[in-house]
Amino acid sequence: MEFRPCIDIHNGQVKQIVGGSLADRGDSADENFVSARDADYYAELYKRKGIRGGHIILLNPASSDYHAATKAQALKALRAYPQGLQTGGGINDENACEYLDAGASHVIVTSFVFRDGHIDMKNLERMCAAVGKEHLVLDLSCRMRDGKYYIVTDRWQKFTDEVVEARTLDMLTGYCDEFLIHAVDVEGKSQGIEERLVRLLGNWGGRAAVTYAGGVHSYEDICLLKKLGGGKINVTVGSALDIFGGALKLDKIMELVKE
């Protein structure tokens, strides 16, 4: 188990938001925290502490008036911590190399691969050809519907017909290095982890690394996630973290995941 930090950027600012509230129309979201610092501050902090594998997420679409400012923040963070961070948000086979060249260790992809409700194998193969399997993270962030966890795209606003389950994970493992999975229904709410999803991911135990994000609000949540995930699931903490206005200490979380 590893701690994987995050830098979420929305409207050109580092923020923590309620995941399910994000809307492209009006570039709106319910905010838990808005930082007065730029993204490179957080990248440099993670670098000093030796925390690798964190993710930078651009939360504005390319059509947004804020996209240029959001992208500029992401590039500042990458340059501050070369090879230490991953980047996602609007990534495709044509723009991925720009982020890798700027210092990203991996690019994170959802919407380009999950098109019209299904896995677009042609686009998936194009991504692998563009960046290599070893530089690709697939974001399988999901929401519950009819008792199953369906992958959601377009900044978590659109349901696909693809379910997070062993069959899906087994198939996609051949095309990526890692999975990033936000439990969107609890993301940013600090009300506890999505236990059923964590147990599912822990039982899978496949060949690719898995990072879970969503709902962590106590040190007990970290311990529960370690137990339910069999120590195999990495964790991201956002709104509850002290550097984002929360109560949980970054150094304490780093100690817990290593125990």
C-alpha positions as a printed Julia matrix, in Angstrom:
259×3 Matrix{Float64}:
   0.0    0.0     0.0
   1.27   3.44   -0.92
   0.01   6.97   -0.39
  -0.59   8.7    -3.73
  -1.1   12.48   -3.47
  -3.25  14.63   -5.72
  -3.31  18.08   -7.26
  -6.78  18.83   -8.62
  -6.96  21.97  -10.76
 -10.21  23.73  -11.62
 -10.64  27.16  -13.17
  -6.89  27.71  -12.94
  -6.69  27.05   -9.18
  -5.74  24.1    -7.0
  -8.97  22.94   -5.38
 -10.74  20.14   -3.6
 -14.3   19.71   -4.82
 -17.3   17.46   -4.3
 -16.81  15.1    -7.23
 -20.44  14.56   -8.13
 -21.07  18.32   -8.3
 -18.72  19.03  -11.21
 -20.47  20.54  -14.24
 -18.99  21.78  -17.5
 -21.8   24.26  -17.93
 -20.64  27.4   -16.17
 -17.44  25.63  -15.07
 -19.09  25.08  -11.7
 -18.44  22.77   -8.76
 -19.1   22.67   -5.02
 -15.78  23.59   -3.43
 -14.32  22.21   -0.21
 -11.02  24.08   -0.51
  -9.46  26.65   -2.82
  -5.72  27.13   -2.45
  -3.94  30.45   -2.47
  -0.86  28.6    -3.73
  -0.02  27.43   -7.24
   0.26  23.79   -8.22
   4.06  23.77   -8.2
   4.02  24.43   -4.43
   2.33  21.07   -3.88
   4.56  19.31   -6.41
   7.65  20.59   -4.6
   6.19  19.48   -1.26
   5.63  15.95   -2.56
   9.14  15.92   -4.04
  10.72  16.94   -0.7
   8.86  14.15    1.07
   9.73  11.59   -1.58
   6.1   10.8    -2.46
   5.83   9.49   -6.01
   2.93   8.5    -8.25
   0.53  11.28   -7.37
  -1.92  12.56   -9.94
  -2.6   16.0   -11.38
  -6.14  16.23  -12.71
  -7.27  19.03  -15.05
 -10.95  19.52  -14.26
 -11.83  21.9   -17.11
 -12.57  20.64  -20.63
 -10.62  21.99  -23.59
 -13.68  24.06  -24.53
 -13.6   25.96  -21.23
 -12.41  29.54  -20.99
 -10.39  28.37  -17.97
  -8.64  25.49  -19.71
  -5.48  27.43  -20.6
  -5.0   28.58  -17.01
  -5.68  25.09  -15.67
  -3.2   23.55  -18.1
  -0.56  26.14  -17.21
  -0.86  25.16  -13.55
  -0.47  21.47  -14.43
   2.66  22.13  -16.47
   4.18  24.15  -13.61
   3.69  21.2   -11.27
   5.21  18.73  -13.71
   8.29  20.86  -14.2
   8.68  21.18  -10.44
   8.68  17.4    -9.94
   9.85  15.62  -13.12
   8.85  11.94  -13.27
   7.14  12.19   -9.9
   3.57  12.88  -10.97
   0.93  11.6   -13.38
  -1.42  13.83  -15.37
  -5.01  13.39  -16.52
  -7.91  15.37  -17.87
  -8.65  15.59  -21.59
  -5.68  13.39  -22.53
  -5.65  11.73  -25.95
  -3.09  10.26  -28.33
  -2.34  13.67  -29.85
  -1.61  15.7   -26.7
  -0.27  13.01  -24.34
   3.38  13.44  -25.29
   3.27  17.14  -24.39
   2.66  16.17  -20.77
   5.24  13.38  -20.82
   7.79  15.77  -22.29
   6.95  18.28  -19.54
   7.83  15.68  -16.9
   4.8   13.45  -16.31
   5.68   9.85  -15.5
   2.3    8.67  -16.83
  -0.77  10.07  -18.52
  -4.21   9.23  -17.18
  -7.01   8.54  -19.64
 -10.75   7.95  -19.39
 -12.97   9.65  -21.94
 -10.73   9.01  -24.94
 -10.87   5.26  -24.3
 -14.47   4.97  -23.1
 -16.54   6.35  -25.96
 -20.27   6.15  -26.57
 -20.7    4.06  -23.45
 -18.14   1.37  -24.28
 -14.43   0.64  -24.45
 -13.09   1.96  -27.75
 -10.4   -0.61  -28.51
  -9.08   1.37  -31.44
  -8.49   4.43  -29.26
  -7.01   2.29  -26.5
  -4.52   0.8   -28.94
  -3.73   4.29  -30.28
  -2.94   5.47  -26.75
  -0.64   2.51  -26.14
   1.14   3.17  -29.43
   1.52   6.87  -28.61
   2.94   6.6   -25.09
   3.65   2.94  -24.35
   1.81   0.71  -21.88
   4.33   1.62  -19.18
   3.27   5.29  -19.28
  -0.5    4.77  -19.33
  -2.92   4.9   -16.38
  -6.57   4.1   -17.04
  -9.01   6.05  -14.9
 -11.93   3.76  -14.05
 -13.67   6.22  -11.75
 -17.17   4.96  -11.14
 -20.61   5.54   -9.7
 -23.13   3.07   -8.33
 -26.21   2.24  -10.43
 -28.45  -0.8   -10.1
 -26.07  -2.42   -7.65
 -22.97  -2.16   -9.86
 -20.1    0.3   -10.25
 -20.27   1.8   -13.72
 -17.32   3.7   -15.18
 -18.13   7.38  -15.71
 -16.51   9.79  -18.17
 -16.39  13.48  -19.08
 -15.35  14.67  -15.63
 -17.6   12.04  -14.01
 -20.79  13.34  -15.63
 -21.62  10.53  -18.09
 -22.3    6.88  -17.31
 -20.86   4.22  -19.59
 -22.14   0.66  -19.87
 -18.81  -0.69  -18.6
 -18.69  -2.12  -15.07
 -15.73  -2.18  -12.71
 -15.33  -5.9   -12.14
 -12.64  -8.57  -12.43
 -13.38  -9.27  -16.09
 -12.91  -5.62  -17.06
  -9.77  -5.22  -14.97
  -8.23  -8.41  -16.36
  -8.78  -7.3   -19.94
  -7.52  -3.73  -19.47
  -4.41  -4.77  -17.53
  -2.79  -5.74  -20.81
  -2.93  -2.13  -21.99
  -1.86  -0.05  -18.98
   0.55   0.21  -16.07
  -1.94   1.28  -13.4
  -5.58   1.99  -12.6
  -6.88   5.12  -10.86
 -10.37   4.69   -9.41
 -12.34   7.48   -7.78
 -15.48   6.41   -5.95
 -17.35   9.43   -7.3
 -20.43   9.15   -5.1
 -18.31   9.72   -1.97
 -15.55  11.84   -3.55
 -15.0   15.08   -1.64
 -17.65  14.33    0.99
 -15.33  13.09    3.76
 -17.96  10.63    4.94
 -16.04   7.36    4.66
 -14.75   5.1     1.93
 -16.85   3.05   -0.49
 -16.21  -0.25    1.31
 -17.82  -2.53   -1.23
 -15.7   -1.1    -4.05
 -12.48  -1.38   -2.03
 -13.25  -5.0    -1.2
 -13.9   -5.72   -4.87
 -10.57  -4.2    -5.87
  -8.71  -6.01   -3.11
 -10.2   -9.36   -4.09
  -9.14  -8.81   -7.69
  -5.43  -8.45   -6.88
  -4.32  -8.32  -10.51
  -1.02  -7.44  -12.12
  -1.55  -3.67  -12.31
  -1.31  -1.23   -9.42
  -4.61   0.26   -8.22
  -5.08   3.63   -6.53
  -8.38   4.3    -4.75
  -9.71   7.79   -4.03
 -12.91   8.92   -2.37
 -14.36   9.57    1.07
 -11.3    9.12    3.3
 -11.92  11.34    6.35
 -10.14   9.61    9.25
  -7.06   7.59   10.05
  -9.42   4.68   10.71
 -10.5    4.89    7.06
  -6.88   4.34    6.03
  -6.63   1.26    8.24
  -9.96  -0.07    6.97
  -8.91   0.43    3.37
  -5.68  -1.45    4.05
  -7.64  -4.31    5.62
 -10.38  -4.56    2.97
  -7.88  -4.15    0.14
  -5.49  -6.71    1.53
  -2.71  -4.12    1.57
  -2.73  -4.07   -2.24
  -4.68  -0.86   -2.85
  -2.94   2.52   -2.88
  -4.82   5.47   -1.44
  -5.39   9.13   -2.23
  -6.65  11.59    0.37
  -7.97  14.95   -0.75
 -10.31  17.24    1.2
  -9.54  15.64    4.57
  -5.8   16.3     4.26
  -4.27  19.13    6.3
  -2.57  20.7     3.27
  -6.04  21.09    1.74
  -7.73  22.47    4.84
  -8.6   19.14    6.47
  -7.67  17.57    9.8
  -5.54  14.6     8.7
  -1.78  15.09    8.86
   0.16  14.2     5.73
   3.08  12.77    7.68
   0.76  10.62    9.83
  -0.91   9.15    6.75
   2.49   8.34    5.27
   3.37   6.48    8.46
   0.09   4.53    8.48
   0.42   3.21    4.94
   3.92   1.96    5.65
   2.97   0.02    8.81
